[in-house]
XYZ file of C-alpha atoms in Angstrom:
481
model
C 68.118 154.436 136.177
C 71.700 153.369 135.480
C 74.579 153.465 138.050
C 78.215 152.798 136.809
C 81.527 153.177 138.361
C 85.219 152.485 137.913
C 88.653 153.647 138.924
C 91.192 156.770 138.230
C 93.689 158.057 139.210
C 92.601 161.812 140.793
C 95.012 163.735 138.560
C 93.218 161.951 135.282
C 89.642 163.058 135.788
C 89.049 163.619 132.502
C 85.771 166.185 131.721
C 83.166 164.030 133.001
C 80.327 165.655 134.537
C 80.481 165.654 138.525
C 79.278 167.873 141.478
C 82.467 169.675 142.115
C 81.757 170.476 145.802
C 81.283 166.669 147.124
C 84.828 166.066 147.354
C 85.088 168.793 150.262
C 81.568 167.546 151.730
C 82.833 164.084 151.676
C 85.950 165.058 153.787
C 84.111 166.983 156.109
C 81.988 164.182 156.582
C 84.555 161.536 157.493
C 85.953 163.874 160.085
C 87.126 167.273 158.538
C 90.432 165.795 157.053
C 89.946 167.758 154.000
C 92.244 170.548 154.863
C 94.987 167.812 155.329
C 94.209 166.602 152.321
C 94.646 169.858 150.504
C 98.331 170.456 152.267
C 99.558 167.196 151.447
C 98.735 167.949 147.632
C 100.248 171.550 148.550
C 103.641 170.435 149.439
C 105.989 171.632 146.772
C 109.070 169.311 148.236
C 107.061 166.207 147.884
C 106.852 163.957 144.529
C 102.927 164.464 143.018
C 101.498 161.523 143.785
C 97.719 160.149 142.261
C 95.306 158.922 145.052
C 93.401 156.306 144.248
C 89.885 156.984 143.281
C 86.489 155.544 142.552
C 83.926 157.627 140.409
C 80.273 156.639 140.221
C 78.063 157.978 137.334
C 74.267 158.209 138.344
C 71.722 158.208 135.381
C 67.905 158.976 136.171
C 65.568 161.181 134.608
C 67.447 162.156 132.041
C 70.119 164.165 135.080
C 73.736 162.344 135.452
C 75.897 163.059 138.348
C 79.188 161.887 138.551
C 80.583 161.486 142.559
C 84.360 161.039 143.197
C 85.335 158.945 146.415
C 88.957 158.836 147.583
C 89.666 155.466 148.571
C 91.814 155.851 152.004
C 89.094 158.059 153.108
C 86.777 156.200 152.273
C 88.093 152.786 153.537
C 88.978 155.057 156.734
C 85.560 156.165 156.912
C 83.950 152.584 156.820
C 86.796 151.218 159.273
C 85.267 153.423 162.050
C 81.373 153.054 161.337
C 81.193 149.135 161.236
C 82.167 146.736 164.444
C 85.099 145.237 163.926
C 85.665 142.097 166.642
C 85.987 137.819 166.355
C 82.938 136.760 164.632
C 82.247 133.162 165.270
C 80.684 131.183 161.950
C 80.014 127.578 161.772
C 82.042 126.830 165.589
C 85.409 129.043 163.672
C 86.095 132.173 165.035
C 86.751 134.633 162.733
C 89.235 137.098 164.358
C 89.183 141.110 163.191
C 86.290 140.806 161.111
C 82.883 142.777 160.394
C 79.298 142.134 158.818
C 79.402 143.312 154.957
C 75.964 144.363 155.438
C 76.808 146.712 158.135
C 79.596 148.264 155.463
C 76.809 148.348 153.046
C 74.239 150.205 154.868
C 76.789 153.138 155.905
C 77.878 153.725 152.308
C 74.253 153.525 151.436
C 73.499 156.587 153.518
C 76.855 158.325 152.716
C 75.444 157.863 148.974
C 72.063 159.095 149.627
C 73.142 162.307 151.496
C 75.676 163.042 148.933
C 73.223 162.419 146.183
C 70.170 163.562 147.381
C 70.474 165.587 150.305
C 67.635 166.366 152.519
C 65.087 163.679 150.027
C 67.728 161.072 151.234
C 64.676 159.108 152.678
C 62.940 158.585 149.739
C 61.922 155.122 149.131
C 62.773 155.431 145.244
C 66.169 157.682 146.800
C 66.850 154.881 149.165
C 66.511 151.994 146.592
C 69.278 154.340 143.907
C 71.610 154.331 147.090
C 71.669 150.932 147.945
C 72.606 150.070 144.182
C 75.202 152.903 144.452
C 76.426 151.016 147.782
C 76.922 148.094 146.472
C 79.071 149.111 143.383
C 81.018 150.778 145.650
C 81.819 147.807 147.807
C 82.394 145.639 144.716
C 84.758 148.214 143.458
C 86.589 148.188 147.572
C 86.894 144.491 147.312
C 88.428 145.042 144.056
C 91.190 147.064 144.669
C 92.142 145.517 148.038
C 90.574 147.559 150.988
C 89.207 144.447 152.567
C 88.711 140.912 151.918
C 85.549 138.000 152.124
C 86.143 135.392 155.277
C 83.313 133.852 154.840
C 79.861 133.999 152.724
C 78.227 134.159 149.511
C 80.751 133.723 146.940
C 78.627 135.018 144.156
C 76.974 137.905 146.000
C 79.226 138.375 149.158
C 78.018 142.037 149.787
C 74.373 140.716 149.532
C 74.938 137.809 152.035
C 73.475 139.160 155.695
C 75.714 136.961 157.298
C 79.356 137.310 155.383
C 81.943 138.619 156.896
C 85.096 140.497 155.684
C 88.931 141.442 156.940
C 90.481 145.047 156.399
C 93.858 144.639 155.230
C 95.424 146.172 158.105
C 93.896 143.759 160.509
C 95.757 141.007 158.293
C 98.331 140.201 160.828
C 98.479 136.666 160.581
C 95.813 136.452 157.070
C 97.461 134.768 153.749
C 97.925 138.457 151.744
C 101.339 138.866 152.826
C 101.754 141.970 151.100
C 98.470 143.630 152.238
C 99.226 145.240 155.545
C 98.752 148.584 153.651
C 97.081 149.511 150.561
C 99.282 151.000 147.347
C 97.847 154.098 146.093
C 100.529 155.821 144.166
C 101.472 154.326 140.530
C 103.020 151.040 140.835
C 106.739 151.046 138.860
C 107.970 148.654 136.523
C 107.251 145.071 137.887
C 110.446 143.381 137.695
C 112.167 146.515 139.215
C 109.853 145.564 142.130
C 109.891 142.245 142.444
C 113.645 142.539 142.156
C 114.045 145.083 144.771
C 112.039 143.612 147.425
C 113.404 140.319 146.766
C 117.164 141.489 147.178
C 115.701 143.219 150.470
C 114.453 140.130 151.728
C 117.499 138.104 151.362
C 119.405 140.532 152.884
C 117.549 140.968 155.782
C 118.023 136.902 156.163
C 121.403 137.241 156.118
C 121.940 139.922 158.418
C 119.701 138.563 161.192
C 120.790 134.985 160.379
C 119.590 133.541 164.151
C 117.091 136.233 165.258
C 113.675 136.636 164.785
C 113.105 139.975 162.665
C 108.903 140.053 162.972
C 109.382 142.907 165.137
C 112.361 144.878 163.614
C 111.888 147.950 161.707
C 113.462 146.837 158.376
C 110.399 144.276 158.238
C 108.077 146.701 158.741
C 109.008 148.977 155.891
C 109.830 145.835 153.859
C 106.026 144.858 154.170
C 104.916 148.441 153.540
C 107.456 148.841 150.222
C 105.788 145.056 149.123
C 102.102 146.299 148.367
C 103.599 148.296 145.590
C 103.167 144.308 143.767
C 99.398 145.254 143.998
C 99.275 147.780 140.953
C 101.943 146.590 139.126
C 101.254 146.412 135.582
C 101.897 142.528 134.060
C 99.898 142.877 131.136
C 102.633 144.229 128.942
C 105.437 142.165 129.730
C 106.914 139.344 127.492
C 106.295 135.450 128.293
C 110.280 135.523 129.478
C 109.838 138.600 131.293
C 106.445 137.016 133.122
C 108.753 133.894 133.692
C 111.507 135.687 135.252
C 108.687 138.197 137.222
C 106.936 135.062 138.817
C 109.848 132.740 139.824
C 111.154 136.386 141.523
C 107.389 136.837 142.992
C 107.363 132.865 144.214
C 110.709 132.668 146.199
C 110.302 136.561 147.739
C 106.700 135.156 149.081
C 108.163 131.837 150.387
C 110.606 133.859 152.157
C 108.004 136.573 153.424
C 106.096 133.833 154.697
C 108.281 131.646 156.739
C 109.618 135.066 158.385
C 105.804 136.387 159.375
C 105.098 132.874 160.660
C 108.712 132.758 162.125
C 110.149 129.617 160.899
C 112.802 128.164 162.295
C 116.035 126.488 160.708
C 115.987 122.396 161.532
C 112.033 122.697 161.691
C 110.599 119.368 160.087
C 108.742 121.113 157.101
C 106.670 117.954 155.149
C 103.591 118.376 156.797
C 103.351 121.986 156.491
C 104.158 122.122 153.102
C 100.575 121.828 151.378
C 98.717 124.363 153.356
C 101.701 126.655 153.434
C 101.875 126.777 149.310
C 97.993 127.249 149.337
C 97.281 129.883 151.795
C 100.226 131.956 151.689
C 99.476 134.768 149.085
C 100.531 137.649 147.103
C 98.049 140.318 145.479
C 99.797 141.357 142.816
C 98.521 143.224 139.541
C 95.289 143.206 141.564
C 94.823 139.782 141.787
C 95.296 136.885 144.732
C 98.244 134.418 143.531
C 98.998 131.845 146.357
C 102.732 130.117 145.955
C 100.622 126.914 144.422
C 98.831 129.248 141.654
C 102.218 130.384 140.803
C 103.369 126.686 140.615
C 100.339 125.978 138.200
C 101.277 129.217 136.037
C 104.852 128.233 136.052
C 104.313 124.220 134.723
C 100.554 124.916 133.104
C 99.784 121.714 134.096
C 95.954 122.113 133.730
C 96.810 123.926 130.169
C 98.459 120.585 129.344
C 96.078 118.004 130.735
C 93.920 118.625 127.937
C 96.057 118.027 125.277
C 96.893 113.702 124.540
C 99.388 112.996 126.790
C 103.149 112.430 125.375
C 101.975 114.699 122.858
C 104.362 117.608 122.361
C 101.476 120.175 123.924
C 101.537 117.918 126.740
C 105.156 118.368 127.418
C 106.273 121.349 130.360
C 107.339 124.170 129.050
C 110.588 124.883 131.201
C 111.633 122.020 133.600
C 114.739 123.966 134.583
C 111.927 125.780 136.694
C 112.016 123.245 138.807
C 115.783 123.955 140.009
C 114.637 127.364 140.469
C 111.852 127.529 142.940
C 112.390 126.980 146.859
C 110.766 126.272 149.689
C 113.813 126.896 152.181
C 114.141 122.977 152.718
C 117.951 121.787 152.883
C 117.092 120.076 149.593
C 116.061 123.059 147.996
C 117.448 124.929 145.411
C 119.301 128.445 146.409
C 117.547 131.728 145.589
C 118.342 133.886 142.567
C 116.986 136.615 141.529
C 116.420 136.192 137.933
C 116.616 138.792 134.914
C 114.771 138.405 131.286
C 118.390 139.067 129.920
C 120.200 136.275 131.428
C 117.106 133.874 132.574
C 118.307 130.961 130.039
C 122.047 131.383 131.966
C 121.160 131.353 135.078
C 118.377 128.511 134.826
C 121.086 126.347 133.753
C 123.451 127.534 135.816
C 121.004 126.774 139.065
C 120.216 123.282 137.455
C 124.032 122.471 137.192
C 124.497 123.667 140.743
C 121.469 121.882 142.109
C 121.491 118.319 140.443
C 125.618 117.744 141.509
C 125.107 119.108 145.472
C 121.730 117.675 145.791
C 122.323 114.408 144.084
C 125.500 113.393 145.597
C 124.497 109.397 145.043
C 124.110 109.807 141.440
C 126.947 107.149 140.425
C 125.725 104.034 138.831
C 126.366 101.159 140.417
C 125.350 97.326 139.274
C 123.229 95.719 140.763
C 121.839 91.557 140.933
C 118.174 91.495 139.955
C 116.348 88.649 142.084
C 113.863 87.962 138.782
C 116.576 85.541 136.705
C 119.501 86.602 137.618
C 119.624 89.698 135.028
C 122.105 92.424 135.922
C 121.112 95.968 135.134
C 122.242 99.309 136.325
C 120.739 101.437 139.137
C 120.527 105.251 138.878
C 119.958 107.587 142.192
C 118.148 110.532 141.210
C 116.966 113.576 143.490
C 113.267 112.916 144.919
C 112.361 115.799 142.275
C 112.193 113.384 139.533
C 110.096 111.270 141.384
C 107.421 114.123 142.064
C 107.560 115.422 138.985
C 108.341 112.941 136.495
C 105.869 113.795 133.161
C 107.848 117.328 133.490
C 111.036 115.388 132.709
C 109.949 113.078 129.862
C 107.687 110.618 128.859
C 109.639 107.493 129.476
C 112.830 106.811 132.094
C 114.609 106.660 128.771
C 113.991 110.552 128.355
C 114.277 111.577 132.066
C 117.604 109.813 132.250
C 118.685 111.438 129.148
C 117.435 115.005 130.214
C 118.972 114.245 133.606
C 122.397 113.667 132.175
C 122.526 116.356 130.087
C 123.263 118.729 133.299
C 126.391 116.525 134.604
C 129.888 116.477 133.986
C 131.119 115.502 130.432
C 132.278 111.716 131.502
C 129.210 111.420 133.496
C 126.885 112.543 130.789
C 128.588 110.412 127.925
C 127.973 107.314 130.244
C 124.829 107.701 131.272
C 123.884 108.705 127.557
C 125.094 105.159 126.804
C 123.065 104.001 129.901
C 119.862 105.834 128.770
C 120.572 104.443 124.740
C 120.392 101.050 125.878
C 117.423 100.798 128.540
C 119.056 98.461 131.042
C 118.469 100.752 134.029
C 116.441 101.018 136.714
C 115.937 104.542 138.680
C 116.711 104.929 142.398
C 115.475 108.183 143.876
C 117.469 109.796 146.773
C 115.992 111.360 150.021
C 114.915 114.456 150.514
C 115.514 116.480 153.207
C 112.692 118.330 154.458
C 114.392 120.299 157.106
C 114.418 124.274 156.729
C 117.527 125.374 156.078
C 116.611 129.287 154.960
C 120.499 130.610 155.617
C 121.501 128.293 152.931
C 118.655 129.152 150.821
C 119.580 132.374 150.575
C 123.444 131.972 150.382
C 123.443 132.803 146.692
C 122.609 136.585 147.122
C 126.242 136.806 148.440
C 127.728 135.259 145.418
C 126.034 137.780 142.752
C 125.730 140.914 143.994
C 126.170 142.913 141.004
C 123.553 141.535 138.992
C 120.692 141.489 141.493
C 118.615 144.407 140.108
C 117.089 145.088 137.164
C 118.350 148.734 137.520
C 121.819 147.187 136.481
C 120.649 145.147 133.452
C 120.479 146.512 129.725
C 117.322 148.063 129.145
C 114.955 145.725 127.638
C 112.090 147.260 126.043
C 108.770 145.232 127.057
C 106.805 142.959 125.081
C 109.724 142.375 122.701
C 113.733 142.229 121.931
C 116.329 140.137 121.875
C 115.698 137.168 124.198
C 118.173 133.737 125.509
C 118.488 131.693 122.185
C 117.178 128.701 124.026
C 113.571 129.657 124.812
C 113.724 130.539 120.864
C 112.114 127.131 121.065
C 108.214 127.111 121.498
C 108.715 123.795 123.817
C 110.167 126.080 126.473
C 107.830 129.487 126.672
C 106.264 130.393 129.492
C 102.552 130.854 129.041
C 100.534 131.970 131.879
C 98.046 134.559 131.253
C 98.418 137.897 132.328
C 95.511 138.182 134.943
């Protein structure tokens, strides 16, 4: 006996073998929706669109059958045969949530009726089922339906006492983008990413003092944002990935801190770790959280194993750095960013960041209480502190790279400064306060080049890129999940 299964679109069946009468039996069955079905498909002023399926193929004595399930009636299905309520595990309530088991055993006899019919029963029927069951859970947890709370993390479907979350019921859950399911073809990702990110900032900056949980515009912005879940990333370039994620990172820092309702002045420090790690995306059918992104972004895993101040070691882009924000007054404004002009614009939001966040950055001298020795002090933003190995290997080399952003007679001097080592670094405070109108100030300032829709076409996987990330050192190289 062999069960097997895996996804399609409905209009690219293919000629496998299948029982061509299940699809209305399986409508029926969920609550006679199949004529709805069939007019929505009908509708000759609508776009086609593909519903998103899942085909089993059933292999016993020498007889395959081939079942198609839709998806959203399937996942509708489920949603009203298992209790859904607050689930308490280990003295943590687990609000909206259901047993997997319970999931399990209604597809199991769904399965068996469908297969089998009136020798449903069957032990040897029974036992065919369950395996079918359980592929099709696998293949519902795959594409997003619902999500594991809690449980085996091996064999959640097979754990009696795990317990799952439908995306709908994700009010306050870290998939920001999962109130809904995408089942229509996803469009080109930094189109997307663009688009939703331009949205975002511009509902910020037309509800600058009001809190837009509840408006409409968020609503549809949520709905239009699980079209990230089928994007396609596998084809894009390593400076069309970079561009796509530092889009994807600020959009879901943004997202988040409206959801949760952040407020500008709001002491941010302490919130900062758990908000990077459970805020998520799903995007190309996969769960990045804003501190996955940040690991993609500086590979700093990638480079641990390489000797360190070896040239493997180094970070691929620290201009990334001046790119991402977490709304914080000391954080850099939000761009959207474009393949085409990515090595522009990183510079450009560098310059901009290192001269109005580092107003203290004149040298001054200073008397050293060890002998007397004068040296120069440097003030640097906190950044450099945090982050120093993505800056260079030595203060030497951060100073240098440092200087290399700031006016000419500032970067000749503290060249010089750099050249002869008598320094010592300084770092500057930084502010922690929110301050999201400021944050997204820059959207005003570029309108014209915000979507990708506007850009020169640039075929993926290849073409002309910024002459500056010609040089290995500064390629983004996550892989394409």
């Amino acid at each position: 006996v062999e069960v097997e299964g895996y996804l399609q679109d409905e209009d690219k069946q293919g000629g496998a073998p299948r029982k061509e009468h299940y699809e209305d039996q399986q409508m029926q069955e969920m609550g006679g929706q199949g004529d709805t079905s069939r007019a929505l498909r009908t509708q000759d002023d609508t776009p086609p669109v593909s519903p998103l399926c899942i085909r089993i193929q059933v292999h016993a004595e020498g007889i395959t059958e081939a079942l198609l399930f839709h998806v959203d009636l399937l996942a509708s299905a489920i949603r009203q045969a298992v209790m859904i309520k607050d689930h308490k595990s280990f003295l943590k309530v687990h609000p909206n949530t259901f047993r997997g088991q319970a999931a399990i055993e209604w597809l199991r006899g769904h399965a068996a009726r469908a297969l089998f019919g009136s020798e449903a029963e069957k032990e040897k029927n029974q036992q065919l089922s369950r395996s079918v069951a359980l592929l099709l859970g696998q293949k519902l947890l795959a594409v997003g339906v619902f999500r594991q709370v809690t449980g085996s993390l091996t064999k959640p479907l097979e754990d009696p006492n795990a317990l799952f979350r439908f995306h709908e019921d994700e009010k306050e859950g870290p998939l920001l983008n999962c109130r809904s399911i995408w089942f229509q073809n996803a469009r080109e990702p930094l189109l997307v990413v663009s688009e939703l990110l331009y949205t975002m900032l511009s509902l910020r900056l037309k509800y600058p003092d009001r809190d837009i949980r509840e408006i409409e515009e968020l609503n549809n912005f949520t709905a239009s944002a699980a079209e990230l879940q089928l994007v396609n990333i596998n084809d894009l370039s390593r400076i069309q990935l970079l561009a796509f994620f530092l889009n994807a990172y600020n959009l879901m820092v943004l997202h988040a801190h409206v959801v949760r309702g952040s407020v500008d002045g709001t002491d941010f420090k302490s919130q900062k770790i758990p908000f990077t790690r459970d805020n998520q995306y799903m995007i190309a059918a996969y769960n990045y959280s804003l501190a996955e992104i940040e690991e993609r972004l500086f590979c700093r895993m990638l480079r641990a194993k390489f000797p360190k101040k070896s040239d493997k070691s180094r970070a691929p882009e620290p201009r990334v750095h001046f790119a991402l924000s977490l709304g914080c007054a000391s954080s850099a404004r939000i761009r959207i960013y474009q393949p085409e002009t990515l090595d522009e614009d990183l510079q450009q939001a560098a310059v901009e960041y290192l001269t109005t966040n580092a107003p203290k950055n004149r040298m001054r001298m200073q008397q050293q209480s060890q002998g007397g020795k004068r040296v120069q002090e440097v003030m640097l933003p906190k950044i450099f502190k945090w982050y120093k190995d993505d800056f260079g290997f030595s203060k030497q080399e951060i100073l240098a790279y440092y200087a290399s952003f700031m006016p000419q007679g500032m970067r000749e001097e503290l060249t010089e400064v750099a050249r002869t080592n008598n320094f010592i670094i300084k770092y500057d405070k930084y502010d922690w306060n929110l301050h999201l109108g400021k944050a997204c100030s820059e959207v005003v300032r570029q309108p014209g080049r915000q979507l990708i829709a506007n850009a020169p076409h640039q075929p993926q996987g290849g073409g002309q890129q910024p002459s500056q990330f010609n040089n290995q050192q500064q390629v983004f190289t996550p892989s394409a999940r």
